[in-house]
Amino acid sequence: MTDMNNSLEFILSLFDCISKLKSIRRTGWVESSVRDPESIADHSFGVVFLAAVLADLRGLDVAEVVRMAILHDLPEAVTGDLTPREKQTKIKEVEKIEEEAIRRLFKDAPREVYEKYVSAWRKFSENSTPEARLVKLVDKLEMGLQACKYMEERLDSRLIEIYDSAKNYLEEDRELLEVLKRMLKR
């Protein structure tokens, strides 16, 4: 196979992964009996968009933030959408599976692309840079904002629990916490 054919196959394998994420519904919303819950891809789009804008506002490396944000739930095409509780009970196993999924997904990419994305994944999973911390915070922010949207339709104790989980996580970033609180007041 030529380099062009390798690149084409790589792009097609990325699309296969993305397609899976479009069809996997977010577990927390399903367990909360939300009618027509968002998919992992829906959530990821929200995270990417919000994280990119916030990175610009905060003077962070937007390209790195976007890479991390698009990667943040990609392994769920392999693992499914695990709840935070499920991830916590088998954290080391999940971390290993997620990193392997990223490596496998980018194995046919040109070397510099592979290194860039695997490095971004590692920084994200280790929460080792301001960009990684922002993406992790925005992941929770988007979840909390979506809980508010679902609570407009139907108030449910499980939705309140998800909102509270996001709110507690955002305690370290007053600005993002305020965004979440304002959404609830709307």
Coordinates of N, CA and C in Angstrom, one line a residue:
M1 N 0.8 -1.2 0.0 CA 0.0 0.0 0.0 C 0.9 1.2 0.0
T2 N 0.4 2.2 -0.7 CA 1.2 3.5 -0.8 C 0.9 4.3 0.5
D3 N 1.6 5.4 0.7 CA 1.4 6.3 1.8 C 0.0 6.9 1.7
M4 N -0.5 7.2 0.4 CA -1.8 7.7 0.2 C -2.8 6.7 0.6
N5 N -2.7 5.5 0.3 CA -3.6 4.4 0.6 C -3.6 4.2 2.2
N6 N -2.5 4.3 2.8 CA -2.4 4.2 4.3 C -3.2 5.4 4.9
S7 N -3.0 6.5 4.4 CA -3.7 7.7 4.9 C -5.2 7.6 4.7
L8 N -5.6 7.1 3.6 CA -7.1 6.9 3.3 C -7.7 5.8 4.3
E9 N -6.9 4.7 4.5 CA -7.4 3.7 5.4 C -7.5 4.3 6.9
F10 N -6.5 5.1 7.2 CA -6.5 5.7 8.5 C -7.7 6.6 8.7
I11 N -8.0 7.4 7.7 CA -9.2 8.3 7.8 C -10.4 7.5 7.9
L12 N -10.5 6.4 7.2 CA -11.7 5.5 7.2 C -11.9 4.9 8.6
S13 N -10.8 4.5 9.2 CA -10.8 3.8 10.5 C -11.3 4.9 11.6
L14 N -10.8 6.1 11.4 CA -11.3 7.2 12.3 C -12.8 7.4 12.2
F15 N -13.2 7.4 10.9 CA -14.7 7.6 10.7 C -15.5 6.4 11.3
D16 N -15.0 5.2 11.2 CA -15.7 4.1 11.8 C -15.8 4.3 13.3
C17 N -14.8 4.8 14.0 CA -14.8 5.1 15.4 C -15.8 6.2 15.7
I18 N -15.8 7.2 15.0 CA -16.7 8.4 15.1 C -18.1 7.9 15.0
S19 N -18.4 7.0 14.0 CA -19.7 6.5 13.7 C -20.3 5.7 14.9
K20 N -19.4 5.0 15.6 CA -19.8 4.2 16.8 C -20.3 5.2 17.9
L21 N -19.5 6.3 18.0 CA -19.8 7.3 19.1 C -21.1 8.0 18.8
K22 N -21.5 8.1 17.5 CA -22.8 8.7 17.2 C -24.0 7.8 17.7
S23 N -23.8 6.5 17.8 CA -24.9 5.6 18.1 C -24.9 5.2 19.6
I24 N -23.9 5.5 20.4 CA -23.9 5.1 21.8 C -24.5 6.3 22.6
R25 N -25.6 6.0 23.2 CA -26.2 7.0 24.1 C -25.5 7.1 25.4
R26 N -25.5 8.3 26.0 CA -24.8 8.5 27.3 C -25.6 7.8 28.4
T27 N -24.8 7.0 29.1 CA -25.4 6.1 30.1 C -26.1 6.8 31.2
G28 N -25.6 7.9 31.7 CA -26.2 8.6 32.8 C -27.6 9.1 32.4
W29 N -27.8 9.5 31.1 CA -29.1 10.0 30.6 C -30.0 8.8 30.4
V30 N -29.5 7.7 29.9 CA -30.4 6.5 29.8 C -30.9 6.1 31.1
E31 N -30.0 6.0 32.1 CA -30.3 5.6 33.5 C -31.3 6.5 34.1
S32 N -31.3 7.8 33.7 CA -32.2 8.8 34.2 C -33.5 8.8 33.4
S33 N -33.7 7.9 32.5 CA -34.9 7.8 31.7 C -35.2 9.1 30.9
V34 N -34.1 9.7 30.4 CA -34.3 10.9 29.5 C -34.8 10.4 28.2
R35 N -35.8 11.1 27.7 CA -36.3 10.7 26.4 C -35.3 11.3 25.3
D36 N -35.0 10.4 24.4 CA -34.0 10.8 23.3 C -32.7 11.4 23.8
P37 N -32.0 10.6 24.6 CA -30.7 11.2 25.2 C -29.7 11.4 24.2
E38 N -28.8 12.3 24.5 CA -27.7 12.6 23.6 C -26.7 11.4 23.4
S39 N -26.0 11.4 22.3 CA -25.0 10.4 22.1 C -23.6 10.9 22.7
I40 N -22.7 10.0 22.7 CA -21.3 10.4 23.1 C -20.8 11.5 22.1
A41 N -21.1 11.3 20.8 CA -20.6 12.3 19.8 C -21.3 13.6 20.1
D42 N -22.5 13.6 20.4 CA -23.2 14.9 20.7 C -22.5 15.6 21.9
H43 N -22.2 14.9 22.9 CA -21.5 15.4 24.1 C -20.1 15.9 23.7
S44 N -19.4 15.1 22.9 CA -18.0 15.5 22.5 C -18.0 16.7 21.7
F45 N -19.0 16.9 20.9 CA -19.0 18.2 20.1 C -19.2 19.4 21.0
G46 N -20.0 19.3 22.0 CA -20.2 20.4 23.0 C -18.9 20.6 23.7
V47 N -18.2 19.6 24.1 CA -17.0 19.8 24.8 C -15.9 20.4 23.9
V48 N -15.8 20.0 22.7 CA -14.8 20.6 21.8 C -15.1 22.0 21.6
F49 N -16.3 22.4 21.3 CA -16.7 23.7 21.0 C -16.4 24.7 22.2
L50 N -17.0 24.3 23.4 CA -16.8 25.1 24.6 C -15.3 25.2 25.0
A51 N -14.6 24.1 24.9 CA -13.2 24.1 25.3 C -12.4 25.0 24.4
A52 N -12.6 24.9 23.1 CA -11.9 25.8 22.1 C -12.1 27.2 22.4
V53 N -13.3 27.6 22.7 CA -13.6 29.1 22.9 C -13.0 29.5 24.3
L54 N -13.1 28.6 25.3 CA -12.6 28.9 26.6 C -11.0 29.0 26.5
A55 N -10.4 28.1 25.7 CA -9.0 28.2 25.6 C -8.5 29.5 25.0
D56 N -9.3 30.0 24.0 CA -9.0 31.3 23.4 C -9.1 32.4 24.4
L57 N -10.2 32.3 25.2 CA -10.5 33.3 26.2 C -9.4 33.3 27.3
R58 N -8.8 32.2 27.6 CA -7.8 32.0 28.6 C -6.4 32.0 28.1
G59 N -6.2 32.2 26.8 CA -4.8 32.3 26.3 C -4.1 31.0 26.3
L60 N -4.8 29.9 26.2 CA -4.2 28.5 26.2 C -4.0 28.1 24.7
D61 N -3.3 27.0 24.5 CA -3.0 26.4 23.2 C -4.3 25.8 22.7
V62 N -5.0 26.5 21.8 CA -6.2 26.0 21.3 C -6.1 24.7 20.5
A63 N -5.1 24.6 19.7 CA -4.9 23.3 18.9 C -4.8 22.1 19.9
E64 N -4.0 22.3 20.9 CA -3.8 21.2 21.9 C -5.1 20.9 22.6
V65 N -5.8 21.9 23.0 CA -7.1 21.8 23.7 C -8.1 21.0 22.7
V66 N -8.2 21.4 21.5 CA -9.0 20.7 20.5 C -8.7 19.3 20.4
R67 N -7.4 19.0 20.3 CA -6.9 17.6 20.1 C -7.4 16.8 21.4
M68 N -7.2 17.3 22.6 CA -7.6 16.6 23.8 C -9.1 16.4 23.8
A69 N -9.8 17.5 23.5 CA -11.3 17.4 23.6 C -11.8 16.4 22.6
I70 N -11.3 16.3 21.4 CA -11.8 15.3 20.4 C -11.4 13.9 20.8
L71 N -10.3 13.8 21.6 CA -9.9 12.5 22.0 C -10.6 12.0 23.3
H72 N -11.1 12.9 24.1 CA -11.5 12.6 25.5 C -12.4 11.5 25.7
D73 N -13.3 11.3 24.7 CA -14.3 10.1 24.8 C -14.1 9.1 23.7
L74 N -13.1 9.3 22.9 CA -12.9 8.4 21.7 C -12.8 6.9 22.2
P75 N -12.1 6.6 23.3 CA -12.0 5.2 23.7 C -13.3 4.6 24.0
E76 N -14.4 5.4 24.2 CA -15.7 4.8 24.5 C -16.3 4.1 23.3
A77 N -15.7 4.3 22.1 CA -16.1 3.4 21.0 C -15.8 2.0 21.3
V78 N -14.8 1.8 22.1 CA -14.3 0.4 22.5 C -15.0 0.0 23.8
T79 N -14.9 0.9 24.8 CA -15.4 0.5 26.2 C -16.9 0.7 26.4
G80 N -17.5 1.5 25.5 CA -18.9 1.9 25.8 C -18.8 3.1 26.8
D81 N -20.0 3.7 27.1 CA -20.0 4.8 28.0 C -20.1 4.4 29.4
L82 N -19.0 4.3 30.1 CA -18.9 3.9 31.5 C -19.3 5.1 32.4
T83 N -20.1 4.9 33.4 CA -20.4 5.9 34.4 C -19.1 6.2 35.2
P84 N -19.0 7.4 35.8 CA -17.9 7.7 36.6 C -17.7 6.6 37.7
R85 N -18.8 6.1 38.3 CA -18.7 5.1 39.3 C -18.1 3.8 38.7
E86 N -18.5 3.4 37.5 CA -17.9 2.2 36.9 C -16.4 2.4 36.6
K87 N -16.0 3.6 36.2 CA -14.6 3.8 35.9 C -13.8 3.8 37.2
Q88 N -14.4 4.3 38.2 CA -13.6 4.4 39.5 C -13.3 3.0 40.1
T89 N -14.3 2.0 39.9 CA -14.1 0.7 40.5 C -13.0 -0.1 39.7
K90 N -12.7 0.2 38.5 CA -11.7 -0.5 37.8 C -10.8 0.5 37.0
I91 N -10.3 1.5 37.7 CA -9.6 2.6 37.1 C -8.4 2.2 36.3
K92 N -7.5 1.4 36.9 CA -6.3 1.0 36.2 C -6.6 0.2 34.9
E93 N -7.5 -0.7 35.0 CA -7.9 -1.5 33.8 C -8.5 -0.5 32.7
V94 N -9.3 0.4 33.1 CA -9.9 1.3 32.1 C -8.9 2.2 31.5
E95 N -8.0 2.7 32.3 CA -6.9 3.6 31.8 C -6.1 2.9 30.7
K96 N -5.7 1.6 31.0 CA -4.9 0.8 30.1 C -5.7 0.5 28.8
I97 N -7.0 0.2 28.9 CA -7.8 0.0 27.7 C -7.9 1.2 26.9
E98 N -8.1 2.4 27.6 CA -8.3 3.6 26.8 C -7.0 4.0 26.1
E99 N -5.9 3.9 26.8 CA -4.6 4.3 26.1 C -4.4 3.3 24.9
E100 N -4.7 2.0 25.1 CA -4.5 1.1 24.0 C -5.4 1.4 22.8
A101 N -6.6 1.8 23.1 CA -7.6 2.2 22.1 C -7.1 3.4 21.3
I102 N -6.5 4.4 21.9 CA -6.0 5.5 21.2 C -4.8 5.1 20.4
R103 N -3.9 4.3 20.9 CA -2.7 3.8 20.2 C -3.2 3.0 18.9
R104 N -4.1 2.2 19.1 CA -4.6 1.3 18.0 C -5.3 2.2 16.9
L105 N -6.1 3.2 17.4 CA -6.8 4.0 16.4 C -5.8 4.9 15.6
F106 N -4.7 5.3 16.1 CA -3.7 6.1 15.4 C -2.5 5.3 14.9
K107 N -2.5 4.0 15.0 CA -1.4 3.2 14.5 C -1.0 3.4 13.1
D108 N -2.0 3.6 12.2 CA -1.7 3.8 10.8 C -1.5 5.2 10.4
A109 N -1.5 6.1 11.3 CA -1.3 7.6 11.0 C 0.2 7.8 10.8
P110 N 0.5 8.8 10.0 CA 1.9 9.2 9.9 C 2.5 9.4 11.3
R111 N 3.8 9.1 11.4 CA 4.5 9.1 12.7 C 4.2 10.4 13.5
E112 N 4.4 11.5 12.8 CA 4.3 12.8 13.6 C 2.8 13.0 14.1
V113 N 1.8 12.5 13.3 CA 0.4 12.6 13.7 C 0.2 11.7 14.9
Y114 N 0.7 10.5 14.8 CA 0.6 9.5 15.9 C 1.1 10.1 17.2
E115 N 2.3 10.6 17.1 CA 3.0 11.1 18.3 C 2.2 12.3 18.9
K116 N 1.7 13.2 18.0 CA 1.0 14.4 18.5 C -0.3 14.0 19.3
Y117 N -1.0 13.0 18.7 CA -2.3 12.6 19.3 C -2.1 11.7 20.5
V118 N -1.1 10.8 20.5 CA -0.9 10.0 21.7 C -0.3 10.8 22.8
S119 N 0.5 11.8 22.5 CA 1.0 12.7 23.5 C -0.1 13.5 24.1
A120 N -1.0 14.0 23.3 CA -2.2 14.8 23.8 C -3.0 13.9 24.7
W121 N -3.2 12.7 24.3 CA -4.0 11.7 25.1 C -3.4 11.5 26.5
R122 N -2.1 11.3 26.5 CA -1.3 11.1 27.7 C -1.4 12.3 28.6
K123 N -1.2 13.5 28.1 CA -1.3 14.7 28.9 C -2.7 14.8 29.5
F124 N -3.7 14.5 28.6 CA -5.1 14.6 29.1 C -5.4 13.6 30.2
S125 N -5.0 12.4 30.0 CA -5.3 11.4 31.0 C -4.6 11.6 32.3
E126 N -3.4 12.2 32.2 CA -2.6 12.5 33.4 C -3.0 13.8 34.0
N127 N -3.8 14.6 33.3 CA -4.2 15.9 33.8 C -3.0 16.8 34.1
S128 N -2.0 16.8 33.2 CA -0.7 17.3 33.5 C -0.4 18.7 32.9
T129 N -1.4 19.3 32.2 CA -1.1 20.6 31.7 C -2.4 21.5 31.9
P130 N -2.2 22.8 31.8 CA -3.4 23.7 31.9 C -4.5 23.3 30.8
E131 N -4.0 22.9 29.7 CA -5.0 22.5 28.6 C -5.7 21.3 29.0
A132 N -5.1 20.3 29.6 CA -5.7 19.1 30.0 C -6.7 19.4 31.1
R133 N -6.3 20.2 32.0 CA -7.2 20.6 33.2 C -8.5 21.3 32.6
L134 N -8.3 22.1 31.6 CA -9.5 22.8 31.1 C -10.4 21.8 30.4
V135 N -9.9 20.9 29.6 CA -10.7 19.9 28.9 C -11.5 19.1 29.9
K136 N -10.8 18.6 31.0 CA -11.5 17.8 32.0 C -12.6 18.7 32.7
L137 N -12.3 19.9 33.0 CA -13.4 20.8 33.6 C -14.5 21.0 32.6
V138 N -14.2 21.2 31.3 CA -15.3 21.5 30.4 C -16.1 20.2 30.1
D139 N -15.5 19.0 30.2 CA -16.2 17.8 30.1 C -17.3 17.7 31.2
K140 N -17.0 18.1 32.4 CA -18.0 18.1 33.5 C -19.0 19.3 33.3
L141 N -18.5 20.4 32.9 CA -19.3 21.6 32.6 C -20.4 21.2 31.6
E142 N -20.0 20.6 30.5 CA -21.0 20.3 29.5 C -22.0 19.3 30.0
M143 N -21.6 18.4 30.8 CA -22.5 17.4 31.4 C -23.5 18.1 32.3
G144 N -23.0 19.0 33.1 CA -23.9 19.8 34.0 C -24.9 20.6 33.2
L145 N -24.4 21.3 32.2 CA -25.3 22.1 31.4 C -26.3 21.3 30.7
Q146 N -26.0 20.1 30.2 CA -26.9 19.2 29.6 C -27.9 18.7 30.6
A147 N -27.5 18.5 31.9 CA -28.4 18.1 32.9 C -29.5 19.1 33.1
C148 N -29.0 20.4 33.1 CA -30.0 21.5 33.3 C -31.0 21.5 32.1
K149 N -30.6 21.3 30.9 CA -31.5 21.2 29.8 C -32.5 20.1 30.0
Y150 N -32.1 18.9 30.4 CA -33.0 17.8 30.6 C -33.9 18.1 31.8
M151 N -33.4 18.8 32.8 CA -34.3 19.2 33.9 C -35.4 20.2 33.6
E152 N -35.2 20.9 32.5 CA -36.3 21.8 32.0 C -37.5 21.0 31.6
E153 N -37.2 19.8 31.0 CA -38.3 18.9 30.6 C -38.9 18.1 31.7
R154 N -38.0 17.6 32.7 CA -38.5 16.7 33.7 C -37.5 16.7 34.8
L155 N -37.9 17.1 36.0 CA -37.1 17.1 37.2 C -37.0 15.7 37.7
D156 N -35.8 15.2 37.9 CA -35.6 13.9 38.4 C -34.4 13.8 39.3
S157 N -34.5 13.0 40.4 CA -33.4 13.0 41.4 C -32.1 12.6 40.7
R158 N -32.1 11.7 39.7 CA -30.9 11.3 39.1 C -30.2 12.4 38.3
L159 N -31.0 13.3 37.7 CA -30.5 14.4 36.9 C -29.9 15.4 37.9
I160 N -30.5 15.6 39.1 CA -30.0 16.5 40.1 C -28.7 15.9 40.6
E161 N -28.6 14.6 40.7 CA -27.3 14.0 41.2 C -26.2 14.3 40.1
I162 N -26.5 14.2 38.8 CA -25.5 14.4 37.8 C -25.1 15.9 37.8
Y163 N -26.1 16.8 38.0 CA -25.8 18.2 38.1 C -24.9 18.5 39.2
D164 N -25.2 17.9 40.4 CA -24.4 18.2 41.6 C -23.0 17.6 41.4
S165 N -22.9 16.5 40.8 CA -21.5 15.9 40.5 C -20.7 16.9 39.7
A166 N -21.3 17.5 38.6 CA -20.6 18.5 37.8 C -20.2 19.7 38.7
K167 N -21.2 20.2 39.4 CA -21.0 21.4 40.3 C -19.8 21.1 41.3
N168 N -19.8 20.0 41.9 CA -18.7 19.7 42.8 C -17.4 19.6 42.1
Y169 N -17.3 19.1 40.9 CA -16.1 19.0 40.2 C -15.6 20.4 39.8
L170 N -16.5 21.3 39.5 CA -16.1 22.6 39.0 C -15.8 23.6 40.2
E171 N -15.8 23.1 41.4 CA -15.5 24.0 42.6 C -14.1 24.7 42.4
E172 N -13.2 24.0 41.7 CA -11.8 24.6 41.5 C -11.8 25.7 40.5
D173 N -12.8 25.9 39.7 CA -12.8 26.9 38.7 C -14.1 27.8 38.9
R174 N -14.0 28.8 39.6 CA -15.2 29.7 40.0 C -15.9 30.2 38.7
E175 N -15.2 30.5 37.7 CA -15.8 31.0 36.5 C -16.7 30.0 35.8
L176 N -16.2 28.8 35.7 CA -17.0 27.7 35.0 C -18.1 27.3 36.0
L177 N -17.9 27.3 37.3 CA -18.9 27.0 38.2 C -20.1 28.0 38.1
E178 N -19.7 29.3 37.9 CA -20.7 30.3 37.8 C -21.5 30.1 36.5
V179 N -20.9 29.7 35.4 CA -21.6 29.4 34.2 C -22.7 28.3 34.4
L180 N -22.3 27.3 35.1 CA -23.2 26.2 35.4 C -24.4 26.7 36.3
K181 N -24.1 27.4 37.3 CA -25.1 27.9 38.2 C -26.1 28.8 37.5
R182 N -25.6 29.7 36.6 CA -26.5 30.6 35.8 C -27.4 29.8 34.9
M183 N -26.9 28.7 34.4 CA -27.7 27.8 33.5 C -28.9 27.3 34.3
L184 N -28.7 26.9 35.5 CA -29.8 26.4 36.3 C -30.8 27.4 36.6
K185 N -30.4 28.7 36.7 CA -31.3 29.8 37.1 C -32.2 30.2 35.9
R186 N -31.8 29.8 34.7 CA -32.5 30.3 33.5 C -33.9 29.8 33.4

